[in-house]
N, CA, C and O atoms as a Maestro MAE file, in Angstrom:
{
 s_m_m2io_version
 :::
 2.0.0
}

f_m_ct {
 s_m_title
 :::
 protein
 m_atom[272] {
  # First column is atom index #
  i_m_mmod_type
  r_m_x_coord
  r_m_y_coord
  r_m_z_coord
  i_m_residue_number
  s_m_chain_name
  s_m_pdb_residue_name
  s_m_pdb_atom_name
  i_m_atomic_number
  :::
  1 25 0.119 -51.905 -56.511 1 A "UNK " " N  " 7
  2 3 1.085 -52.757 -57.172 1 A "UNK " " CA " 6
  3 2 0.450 -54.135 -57.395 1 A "UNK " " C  " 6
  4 15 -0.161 -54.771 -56.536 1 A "UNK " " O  " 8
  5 25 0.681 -54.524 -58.696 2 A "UNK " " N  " 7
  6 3 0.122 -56.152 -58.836 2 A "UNK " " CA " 6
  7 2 1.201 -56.933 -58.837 2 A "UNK " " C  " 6
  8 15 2.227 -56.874 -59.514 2 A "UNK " " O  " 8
  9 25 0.880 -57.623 -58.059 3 A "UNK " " N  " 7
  10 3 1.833 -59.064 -57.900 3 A "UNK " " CA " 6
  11 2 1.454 -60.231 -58.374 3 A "UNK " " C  " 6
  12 15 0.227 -60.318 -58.316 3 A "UNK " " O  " 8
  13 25 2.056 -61.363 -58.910 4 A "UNK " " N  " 7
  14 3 1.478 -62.158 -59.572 4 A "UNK " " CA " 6
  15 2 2.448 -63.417 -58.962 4 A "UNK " " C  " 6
  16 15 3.623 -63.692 -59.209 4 A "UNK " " O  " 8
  17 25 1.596 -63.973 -58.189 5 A "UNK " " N  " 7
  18 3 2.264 -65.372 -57.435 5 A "UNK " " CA " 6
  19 2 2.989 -66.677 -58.264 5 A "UNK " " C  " 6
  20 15 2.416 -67.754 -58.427 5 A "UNK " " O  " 8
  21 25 4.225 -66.397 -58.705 6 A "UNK " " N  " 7
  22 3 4.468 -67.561 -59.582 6 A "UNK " " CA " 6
  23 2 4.212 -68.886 -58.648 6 A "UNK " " C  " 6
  24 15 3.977 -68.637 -57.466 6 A "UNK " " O  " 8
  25 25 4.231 -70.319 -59.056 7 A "UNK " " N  " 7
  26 3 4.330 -71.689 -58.395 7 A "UNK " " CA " 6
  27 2 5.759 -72.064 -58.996 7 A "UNK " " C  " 6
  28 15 6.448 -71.891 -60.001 7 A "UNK " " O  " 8
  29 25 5.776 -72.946 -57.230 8 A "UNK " " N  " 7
  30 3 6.874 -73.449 -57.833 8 A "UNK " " CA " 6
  31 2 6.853 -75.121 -58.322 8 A "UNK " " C  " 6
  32 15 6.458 -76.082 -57.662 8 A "UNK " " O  " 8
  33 25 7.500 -75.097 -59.903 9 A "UNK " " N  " 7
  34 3 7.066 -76.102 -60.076 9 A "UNK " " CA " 6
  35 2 8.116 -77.759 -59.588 9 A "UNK " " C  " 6
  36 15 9.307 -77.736 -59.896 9 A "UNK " " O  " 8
  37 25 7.781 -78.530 -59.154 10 A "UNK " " N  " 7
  38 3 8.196 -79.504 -58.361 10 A "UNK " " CA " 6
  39 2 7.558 -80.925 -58.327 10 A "UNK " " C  " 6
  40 15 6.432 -81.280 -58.674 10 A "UNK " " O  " 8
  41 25 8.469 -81.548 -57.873 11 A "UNK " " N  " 7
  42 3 7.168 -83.019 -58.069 11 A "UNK " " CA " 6
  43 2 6.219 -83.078 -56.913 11 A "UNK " " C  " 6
  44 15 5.578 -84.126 -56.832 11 A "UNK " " O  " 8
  45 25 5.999 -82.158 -55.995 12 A "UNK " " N  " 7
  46 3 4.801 -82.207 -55.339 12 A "UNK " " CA " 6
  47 2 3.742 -81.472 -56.283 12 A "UNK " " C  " 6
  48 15 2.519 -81.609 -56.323 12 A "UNK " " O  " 8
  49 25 4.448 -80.784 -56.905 13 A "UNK " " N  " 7
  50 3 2.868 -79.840 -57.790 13 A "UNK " " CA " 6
  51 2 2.520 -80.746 -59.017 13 A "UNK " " C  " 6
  52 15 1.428 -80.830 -59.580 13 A "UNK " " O  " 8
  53 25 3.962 -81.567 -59.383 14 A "UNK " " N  " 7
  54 3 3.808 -82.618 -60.515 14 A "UNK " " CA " 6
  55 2 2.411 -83.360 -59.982 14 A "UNK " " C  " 6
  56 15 1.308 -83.232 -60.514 14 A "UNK " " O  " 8
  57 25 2.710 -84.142 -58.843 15 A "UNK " " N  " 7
  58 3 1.690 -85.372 -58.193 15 A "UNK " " CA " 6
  59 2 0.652 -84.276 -58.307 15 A "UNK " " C  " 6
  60 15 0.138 -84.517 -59.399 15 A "UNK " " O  " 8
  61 25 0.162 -83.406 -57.898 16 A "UNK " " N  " 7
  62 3 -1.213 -82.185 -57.548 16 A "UNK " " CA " 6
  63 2 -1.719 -82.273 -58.880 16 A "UNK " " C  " 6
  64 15 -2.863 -81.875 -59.102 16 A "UNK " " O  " 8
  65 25 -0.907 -82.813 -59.930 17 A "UNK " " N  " 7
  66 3 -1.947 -83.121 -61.304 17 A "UNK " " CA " 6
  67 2 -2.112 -83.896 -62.004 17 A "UNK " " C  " 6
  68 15 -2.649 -84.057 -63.100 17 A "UNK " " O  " 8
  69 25 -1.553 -84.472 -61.233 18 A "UNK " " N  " 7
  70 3 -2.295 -86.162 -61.263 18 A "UNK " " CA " 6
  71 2 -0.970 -87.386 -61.893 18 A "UNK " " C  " 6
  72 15 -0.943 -88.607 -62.050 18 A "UNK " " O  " 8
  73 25 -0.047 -86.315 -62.101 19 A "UNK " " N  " 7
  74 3 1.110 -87.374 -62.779 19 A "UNK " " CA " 6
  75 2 2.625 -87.732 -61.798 19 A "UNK " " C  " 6
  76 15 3.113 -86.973 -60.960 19 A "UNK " " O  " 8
  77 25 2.982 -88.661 -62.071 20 A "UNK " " N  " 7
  78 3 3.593 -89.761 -61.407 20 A "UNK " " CA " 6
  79 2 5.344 -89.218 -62.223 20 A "UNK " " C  " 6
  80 15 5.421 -88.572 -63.268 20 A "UNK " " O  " 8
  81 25 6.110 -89.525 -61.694 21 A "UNK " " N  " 7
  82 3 7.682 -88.768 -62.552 21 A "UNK " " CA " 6
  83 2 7.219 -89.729 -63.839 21 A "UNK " " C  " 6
  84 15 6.853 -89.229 -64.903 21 A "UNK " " O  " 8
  85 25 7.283 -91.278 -63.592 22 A "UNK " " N  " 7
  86 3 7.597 -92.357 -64.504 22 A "UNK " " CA " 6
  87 2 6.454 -91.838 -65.636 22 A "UNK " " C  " 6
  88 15 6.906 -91.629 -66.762 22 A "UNK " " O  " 8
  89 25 5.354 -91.668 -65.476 23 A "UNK " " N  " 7
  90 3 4.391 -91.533 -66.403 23 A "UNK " " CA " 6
  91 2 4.663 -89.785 -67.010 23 A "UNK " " C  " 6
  92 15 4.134 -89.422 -68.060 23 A "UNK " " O  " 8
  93 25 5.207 -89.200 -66.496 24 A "UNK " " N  " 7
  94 3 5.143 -87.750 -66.876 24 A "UNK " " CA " 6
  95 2 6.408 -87.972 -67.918 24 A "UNK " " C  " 6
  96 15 6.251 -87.517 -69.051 24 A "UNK " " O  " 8
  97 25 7.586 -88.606 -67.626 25 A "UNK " " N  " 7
  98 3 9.060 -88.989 -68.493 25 A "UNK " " CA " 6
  99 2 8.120 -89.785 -69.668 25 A "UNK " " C  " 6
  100 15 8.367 -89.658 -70.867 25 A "UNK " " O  " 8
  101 25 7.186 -90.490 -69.234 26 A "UNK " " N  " 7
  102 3 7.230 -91.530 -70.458 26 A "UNK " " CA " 6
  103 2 6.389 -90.140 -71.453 26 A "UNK " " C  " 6
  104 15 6.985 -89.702 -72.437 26 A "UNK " " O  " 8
  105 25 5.431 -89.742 -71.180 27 A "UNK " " N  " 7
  106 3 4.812 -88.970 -71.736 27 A "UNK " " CA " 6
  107 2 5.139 -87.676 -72.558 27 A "UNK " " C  " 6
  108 15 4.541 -87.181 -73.513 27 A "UNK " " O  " 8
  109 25 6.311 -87.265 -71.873 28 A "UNK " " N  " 7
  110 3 7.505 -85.929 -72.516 28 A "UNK " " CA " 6
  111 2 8.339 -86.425 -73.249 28 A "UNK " " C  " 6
  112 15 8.885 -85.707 -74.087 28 A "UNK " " O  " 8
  113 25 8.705 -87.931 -73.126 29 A "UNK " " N  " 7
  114 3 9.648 -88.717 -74.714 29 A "UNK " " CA " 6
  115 2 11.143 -88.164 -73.657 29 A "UNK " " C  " 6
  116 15 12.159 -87.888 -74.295 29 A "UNK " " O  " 8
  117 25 11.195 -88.035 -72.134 30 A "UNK " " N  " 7
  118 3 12.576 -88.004 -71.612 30 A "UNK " " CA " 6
  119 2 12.712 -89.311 -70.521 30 A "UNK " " C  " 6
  120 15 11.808 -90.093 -70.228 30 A "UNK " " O  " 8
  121 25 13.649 -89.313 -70.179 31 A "UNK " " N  " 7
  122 3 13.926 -90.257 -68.859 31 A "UNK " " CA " 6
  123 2 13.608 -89.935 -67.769 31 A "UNK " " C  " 6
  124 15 13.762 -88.722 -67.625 31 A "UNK " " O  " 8
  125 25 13.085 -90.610 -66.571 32 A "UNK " " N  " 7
  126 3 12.943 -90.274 -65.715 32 A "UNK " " CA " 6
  127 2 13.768 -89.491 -64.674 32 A "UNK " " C  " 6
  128 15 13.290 -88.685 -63.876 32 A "UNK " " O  " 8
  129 25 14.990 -89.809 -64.777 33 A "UNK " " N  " 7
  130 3 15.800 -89.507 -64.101 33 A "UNK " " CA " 6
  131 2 16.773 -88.436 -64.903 33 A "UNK " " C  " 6
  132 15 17.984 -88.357 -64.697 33 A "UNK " " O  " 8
  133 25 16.109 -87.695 -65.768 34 A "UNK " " N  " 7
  134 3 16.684 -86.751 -66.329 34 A "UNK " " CA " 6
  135 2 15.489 -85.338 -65.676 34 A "UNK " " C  " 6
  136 15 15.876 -84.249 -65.253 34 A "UNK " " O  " 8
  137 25 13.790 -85.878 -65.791 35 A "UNK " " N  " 7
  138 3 12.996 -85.177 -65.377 35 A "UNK " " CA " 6
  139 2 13.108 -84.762 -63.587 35 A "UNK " " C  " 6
  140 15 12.689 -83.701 -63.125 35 A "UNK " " O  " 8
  141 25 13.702 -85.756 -62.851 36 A "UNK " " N  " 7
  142 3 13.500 -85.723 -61.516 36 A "UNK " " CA " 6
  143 2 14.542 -85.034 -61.320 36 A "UNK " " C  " 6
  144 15 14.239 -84.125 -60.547 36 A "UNK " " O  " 8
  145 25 15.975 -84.962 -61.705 37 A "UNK " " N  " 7
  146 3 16.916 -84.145 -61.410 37 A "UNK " " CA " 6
  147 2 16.210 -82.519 -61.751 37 A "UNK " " C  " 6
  148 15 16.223 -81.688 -60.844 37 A "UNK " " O  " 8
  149 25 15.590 -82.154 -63.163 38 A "UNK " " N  " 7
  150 3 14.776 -80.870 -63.081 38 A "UNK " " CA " 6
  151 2 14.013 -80.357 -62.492 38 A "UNK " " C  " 6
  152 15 13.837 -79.145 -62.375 38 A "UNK " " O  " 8
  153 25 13.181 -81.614 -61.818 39 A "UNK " " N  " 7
  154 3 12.407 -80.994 -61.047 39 A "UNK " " CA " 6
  155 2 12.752 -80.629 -59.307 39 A "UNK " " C  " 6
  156 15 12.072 -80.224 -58.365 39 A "UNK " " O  " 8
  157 25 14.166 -81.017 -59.500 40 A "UNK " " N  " 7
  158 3 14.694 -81.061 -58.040 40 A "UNK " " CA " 6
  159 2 15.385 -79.827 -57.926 40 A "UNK " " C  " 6
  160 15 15.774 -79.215 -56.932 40 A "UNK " " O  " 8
  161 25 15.457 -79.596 -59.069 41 A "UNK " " N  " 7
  162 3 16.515 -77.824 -59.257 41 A "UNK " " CA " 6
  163 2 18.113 -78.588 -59.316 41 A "UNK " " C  " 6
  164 15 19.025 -77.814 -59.026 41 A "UNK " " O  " 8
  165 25 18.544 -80.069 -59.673 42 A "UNK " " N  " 7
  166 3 19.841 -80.319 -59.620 42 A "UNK " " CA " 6
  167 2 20.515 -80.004 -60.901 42 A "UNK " " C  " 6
  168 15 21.695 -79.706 -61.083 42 A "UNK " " O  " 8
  169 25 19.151 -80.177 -62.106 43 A "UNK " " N  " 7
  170 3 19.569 -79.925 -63.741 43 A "UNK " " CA " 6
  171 2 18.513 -78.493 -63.920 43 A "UNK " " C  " 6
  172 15 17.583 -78.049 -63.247 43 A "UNK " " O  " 8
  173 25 19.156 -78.085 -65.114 44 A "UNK " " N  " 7
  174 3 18.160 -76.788 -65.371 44 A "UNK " " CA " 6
  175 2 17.787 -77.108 -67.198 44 A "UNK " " C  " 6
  176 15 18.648 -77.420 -68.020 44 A "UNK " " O  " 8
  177 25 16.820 -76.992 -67.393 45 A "UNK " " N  " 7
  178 3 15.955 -77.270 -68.593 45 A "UNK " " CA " 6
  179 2 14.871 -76.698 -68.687 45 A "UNK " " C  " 6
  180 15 13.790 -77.231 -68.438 45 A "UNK " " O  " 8
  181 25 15.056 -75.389 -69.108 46 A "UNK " " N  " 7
  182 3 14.313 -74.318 -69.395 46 A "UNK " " CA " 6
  183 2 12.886 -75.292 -70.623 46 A "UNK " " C  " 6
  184 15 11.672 -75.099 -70.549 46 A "UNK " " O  " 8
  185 25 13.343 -75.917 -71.256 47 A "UNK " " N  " 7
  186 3 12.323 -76.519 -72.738 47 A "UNK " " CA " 6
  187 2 11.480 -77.440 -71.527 47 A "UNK " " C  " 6
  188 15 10.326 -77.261 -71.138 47 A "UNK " " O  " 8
  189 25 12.436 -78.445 -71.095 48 A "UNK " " N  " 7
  190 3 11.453 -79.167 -70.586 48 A "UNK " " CA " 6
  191 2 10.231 -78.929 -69.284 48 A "UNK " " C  " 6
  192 15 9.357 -79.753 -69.015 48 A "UNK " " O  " 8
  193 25 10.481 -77.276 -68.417 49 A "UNK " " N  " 7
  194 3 9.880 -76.782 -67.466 49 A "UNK " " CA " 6
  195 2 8.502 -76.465 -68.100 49 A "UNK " " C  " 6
  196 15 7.373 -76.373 -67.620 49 A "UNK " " O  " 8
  197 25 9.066 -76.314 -69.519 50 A "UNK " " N  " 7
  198 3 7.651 -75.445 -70.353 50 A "UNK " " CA " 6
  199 2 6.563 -76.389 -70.709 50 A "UNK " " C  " 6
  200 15 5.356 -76.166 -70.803 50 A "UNK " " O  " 8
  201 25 7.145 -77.350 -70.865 51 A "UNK " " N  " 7
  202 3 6.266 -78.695 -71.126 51 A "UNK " " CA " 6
  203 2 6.084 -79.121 -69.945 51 A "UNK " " C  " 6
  204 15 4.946 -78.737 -69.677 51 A "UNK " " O  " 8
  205 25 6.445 -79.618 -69.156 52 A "UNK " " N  " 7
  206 3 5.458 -79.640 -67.915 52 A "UNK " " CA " 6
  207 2 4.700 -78.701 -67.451 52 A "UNK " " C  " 6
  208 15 3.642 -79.000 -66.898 52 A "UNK " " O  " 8
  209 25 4.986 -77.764 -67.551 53 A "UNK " " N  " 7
  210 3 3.858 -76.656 -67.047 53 A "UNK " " CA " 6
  211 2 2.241 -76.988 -68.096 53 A "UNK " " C  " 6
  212 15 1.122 -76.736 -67.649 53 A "UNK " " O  " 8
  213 25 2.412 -77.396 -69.062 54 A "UNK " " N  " 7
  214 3 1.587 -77.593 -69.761 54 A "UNK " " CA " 6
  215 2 1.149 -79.025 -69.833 54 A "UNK " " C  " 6
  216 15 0.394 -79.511 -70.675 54 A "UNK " " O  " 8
  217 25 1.699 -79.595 -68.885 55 A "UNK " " N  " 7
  218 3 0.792 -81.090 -69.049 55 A "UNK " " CA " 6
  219 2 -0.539 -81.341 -68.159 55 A "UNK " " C  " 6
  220 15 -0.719 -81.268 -66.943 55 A "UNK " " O  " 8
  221 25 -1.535 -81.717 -69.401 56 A "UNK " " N  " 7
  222 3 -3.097 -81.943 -69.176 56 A "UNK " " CA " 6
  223 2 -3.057 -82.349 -67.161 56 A "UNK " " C  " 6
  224 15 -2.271 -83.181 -66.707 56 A "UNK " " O  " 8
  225 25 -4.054 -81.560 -66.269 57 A "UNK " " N  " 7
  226 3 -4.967 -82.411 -65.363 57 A "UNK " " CA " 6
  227 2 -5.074 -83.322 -65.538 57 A "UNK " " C  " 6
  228 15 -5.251 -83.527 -66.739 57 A "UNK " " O  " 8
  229 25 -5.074 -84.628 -64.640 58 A "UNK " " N  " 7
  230 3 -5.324 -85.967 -64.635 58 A "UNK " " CA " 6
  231 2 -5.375 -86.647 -63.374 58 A "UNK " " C  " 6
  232 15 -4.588 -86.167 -62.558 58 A "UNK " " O  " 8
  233 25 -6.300 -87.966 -62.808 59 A "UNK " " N  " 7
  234 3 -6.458 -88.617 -61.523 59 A "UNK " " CA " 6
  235 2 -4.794 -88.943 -61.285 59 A "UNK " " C  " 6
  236 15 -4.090 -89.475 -62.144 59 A "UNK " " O  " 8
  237 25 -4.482 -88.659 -60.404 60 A "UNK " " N  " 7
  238 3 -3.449 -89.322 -60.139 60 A "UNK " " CA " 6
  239 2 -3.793 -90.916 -59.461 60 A "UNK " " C  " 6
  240 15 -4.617 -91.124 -58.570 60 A "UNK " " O  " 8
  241 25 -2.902 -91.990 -60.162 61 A "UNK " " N  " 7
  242 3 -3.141 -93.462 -60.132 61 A "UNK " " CA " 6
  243 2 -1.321 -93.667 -59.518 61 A "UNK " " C  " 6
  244 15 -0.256 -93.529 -60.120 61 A "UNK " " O  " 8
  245 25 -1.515 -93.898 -58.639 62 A "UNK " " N  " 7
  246 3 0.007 -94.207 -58.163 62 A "UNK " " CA " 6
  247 2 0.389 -96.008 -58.084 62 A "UNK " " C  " 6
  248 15 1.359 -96.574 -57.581 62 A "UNK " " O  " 8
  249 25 -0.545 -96.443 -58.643 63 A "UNK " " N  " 7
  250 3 -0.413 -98.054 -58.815 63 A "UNK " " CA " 6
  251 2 -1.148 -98.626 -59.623 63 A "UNK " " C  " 6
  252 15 -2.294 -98.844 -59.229 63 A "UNK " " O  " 8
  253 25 -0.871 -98.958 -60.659 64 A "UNK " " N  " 7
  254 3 -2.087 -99.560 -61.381 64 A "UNK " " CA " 6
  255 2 -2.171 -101.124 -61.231 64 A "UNK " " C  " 6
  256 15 -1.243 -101.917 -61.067 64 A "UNK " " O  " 8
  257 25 -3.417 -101.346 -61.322 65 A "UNK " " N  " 7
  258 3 -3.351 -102.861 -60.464 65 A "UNK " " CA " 6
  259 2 -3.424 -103.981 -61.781 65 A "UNK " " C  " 6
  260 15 -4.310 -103.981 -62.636 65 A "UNK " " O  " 8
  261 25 -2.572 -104.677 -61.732 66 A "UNK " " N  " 7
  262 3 -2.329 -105.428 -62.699 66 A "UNK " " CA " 6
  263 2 -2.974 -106.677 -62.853 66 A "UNK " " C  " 6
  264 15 -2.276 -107.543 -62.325 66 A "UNK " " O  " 8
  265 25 -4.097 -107.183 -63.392 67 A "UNK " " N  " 7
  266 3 -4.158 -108.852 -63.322 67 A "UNK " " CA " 6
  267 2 -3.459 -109.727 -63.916 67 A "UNK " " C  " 6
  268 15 -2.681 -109.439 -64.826 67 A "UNK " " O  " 8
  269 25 -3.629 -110.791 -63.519 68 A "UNK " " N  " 7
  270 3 -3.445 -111.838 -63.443 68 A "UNK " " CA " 6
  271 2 -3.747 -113.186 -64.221 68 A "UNK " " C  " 6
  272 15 -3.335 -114.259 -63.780 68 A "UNK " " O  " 8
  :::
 }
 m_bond[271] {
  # First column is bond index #
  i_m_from
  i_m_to
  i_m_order
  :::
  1 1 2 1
  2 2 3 1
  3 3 4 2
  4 3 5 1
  5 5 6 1
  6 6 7 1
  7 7 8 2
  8 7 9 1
  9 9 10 1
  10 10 11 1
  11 11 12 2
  12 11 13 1
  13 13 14 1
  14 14 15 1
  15 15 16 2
  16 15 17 1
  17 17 18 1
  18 18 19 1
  19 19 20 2
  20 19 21 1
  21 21 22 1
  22 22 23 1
  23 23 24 2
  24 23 25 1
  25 25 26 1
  26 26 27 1
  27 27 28 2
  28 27 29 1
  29 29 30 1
  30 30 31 1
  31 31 32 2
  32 31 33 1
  33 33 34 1
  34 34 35 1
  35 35 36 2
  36 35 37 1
  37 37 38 1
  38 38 39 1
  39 39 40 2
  40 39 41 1
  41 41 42 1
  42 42 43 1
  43 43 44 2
  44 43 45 1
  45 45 46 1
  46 46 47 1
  47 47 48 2
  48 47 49 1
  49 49 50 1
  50 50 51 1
  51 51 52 2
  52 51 53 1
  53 53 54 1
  54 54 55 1
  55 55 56 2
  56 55 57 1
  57 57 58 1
  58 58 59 1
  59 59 60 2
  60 59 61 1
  61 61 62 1
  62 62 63 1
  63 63 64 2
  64 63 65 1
  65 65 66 1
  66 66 67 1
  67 67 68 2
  68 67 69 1
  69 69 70 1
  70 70 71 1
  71 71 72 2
  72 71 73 1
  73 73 74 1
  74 74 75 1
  75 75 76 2
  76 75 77 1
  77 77 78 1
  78 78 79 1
  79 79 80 2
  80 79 81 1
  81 81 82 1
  82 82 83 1
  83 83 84 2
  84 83 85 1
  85 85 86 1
  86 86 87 1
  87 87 88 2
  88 87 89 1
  89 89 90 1
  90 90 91 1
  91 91 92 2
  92 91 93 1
  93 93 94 1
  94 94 95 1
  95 95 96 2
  96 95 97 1
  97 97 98 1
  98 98 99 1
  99 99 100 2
  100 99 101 1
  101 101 102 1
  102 102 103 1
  103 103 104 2
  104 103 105 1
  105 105 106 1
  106 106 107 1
  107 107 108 2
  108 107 109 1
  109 109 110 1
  110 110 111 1
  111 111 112 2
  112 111 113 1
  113 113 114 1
  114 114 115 1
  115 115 116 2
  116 115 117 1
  117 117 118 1
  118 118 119 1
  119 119 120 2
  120 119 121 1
  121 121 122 1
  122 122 123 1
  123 123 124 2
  124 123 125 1
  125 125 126 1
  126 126 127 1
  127 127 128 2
  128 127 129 1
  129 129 130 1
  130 130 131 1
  131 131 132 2
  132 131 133 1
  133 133 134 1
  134 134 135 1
  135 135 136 2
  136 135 137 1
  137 137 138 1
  138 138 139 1
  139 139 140 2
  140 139 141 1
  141 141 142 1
  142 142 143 1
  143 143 144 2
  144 143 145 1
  145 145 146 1
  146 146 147 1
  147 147 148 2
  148 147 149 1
  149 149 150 1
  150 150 151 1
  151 151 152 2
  152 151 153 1
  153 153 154 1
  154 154 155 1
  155 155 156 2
  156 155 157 1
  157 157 158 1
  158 158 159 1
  159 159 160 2
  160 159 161 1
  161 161 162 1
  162 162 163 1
  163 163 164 2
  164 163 165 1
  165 165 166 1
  166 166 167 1
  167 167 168 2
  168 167 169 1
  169 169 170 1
  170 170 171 1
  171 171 172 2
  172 171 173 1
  173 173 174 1
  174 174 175 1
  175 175 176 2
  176 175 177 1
  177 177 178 1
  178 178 179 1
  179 179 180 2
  180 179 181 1
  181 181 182 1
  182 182 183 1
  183 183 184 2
  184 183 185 1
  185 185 186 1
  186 186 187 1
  187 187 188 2
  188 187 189 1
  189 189 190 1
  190 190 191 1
  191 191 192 2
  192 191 193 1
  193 193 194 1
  194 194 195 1
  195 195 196 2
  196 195 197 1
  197 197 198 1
  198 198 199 1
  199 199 200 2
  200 199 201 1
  201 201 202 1
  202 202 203 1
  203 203 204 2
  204 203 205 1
  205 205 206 1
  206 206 207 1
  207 207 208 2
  208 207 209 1
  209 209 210 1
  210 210 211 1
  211 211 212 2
  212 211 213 1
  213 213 214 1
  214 214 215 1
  215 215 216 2
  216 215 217 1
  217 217 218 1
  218 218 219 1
  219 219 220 2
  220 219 221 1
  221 221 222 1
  222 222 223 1
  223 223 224 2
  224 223 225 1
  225 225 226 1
  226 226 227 1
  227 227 228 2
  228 227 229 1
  229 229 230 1
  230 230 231 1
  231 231 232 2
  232 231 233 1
  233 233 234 1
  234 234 235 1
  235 235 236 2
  236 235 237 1
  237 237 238 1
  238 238 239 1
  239 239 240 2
  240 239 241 1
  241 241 242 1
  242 242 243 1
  243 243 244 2
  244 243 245 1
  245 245 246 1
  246 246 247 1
  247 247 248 2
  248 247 249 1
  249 249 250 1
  250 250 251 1
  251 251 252 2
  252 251 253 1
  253 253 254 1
  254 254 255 1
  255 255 256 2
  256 255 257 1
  257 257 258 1
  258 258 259 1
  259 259 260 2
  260 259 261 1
  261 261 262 1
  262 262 263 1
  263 263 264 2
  264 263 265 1
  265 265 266 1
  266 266 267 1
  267 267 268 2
  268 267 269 1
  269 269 270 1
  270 270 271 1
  271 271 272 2
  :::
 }
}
């Protein structure tokens, strides 16, 4: 029998690719707090799961340092 391990997707697997909620919302054209409720399992958004599943690898930068 083949089994095929789905992931679950979440904002710990979000951060595992390098993106931040705020930068992943700005980047999908949604709100943040429309993405974090989906990714919490509180909203369900089948369109927007699909697009995150597909957003590019990247360093995750959890602060960008601003000058001065």
């Amino acid at each position: 029998m083949n089994e095929v391990k789905q992931e679950t997707i979440n904002k710990q697997w979000l951060y595992g690719q390098g993106w931040t909620i705020q930068e992943a919302a700005n980047y999908l054209g949604v709100h943040r707090v429309h993405l974090n409720l989906v990714l919490s399992g509180e909203r369900s958004s089948k369109r927007l799961m699909a697009k995150v599943v597909k957003l590019p690898h990247k360093k995750l930068e959890l602060r960008k340092n601003i000058k001065k």
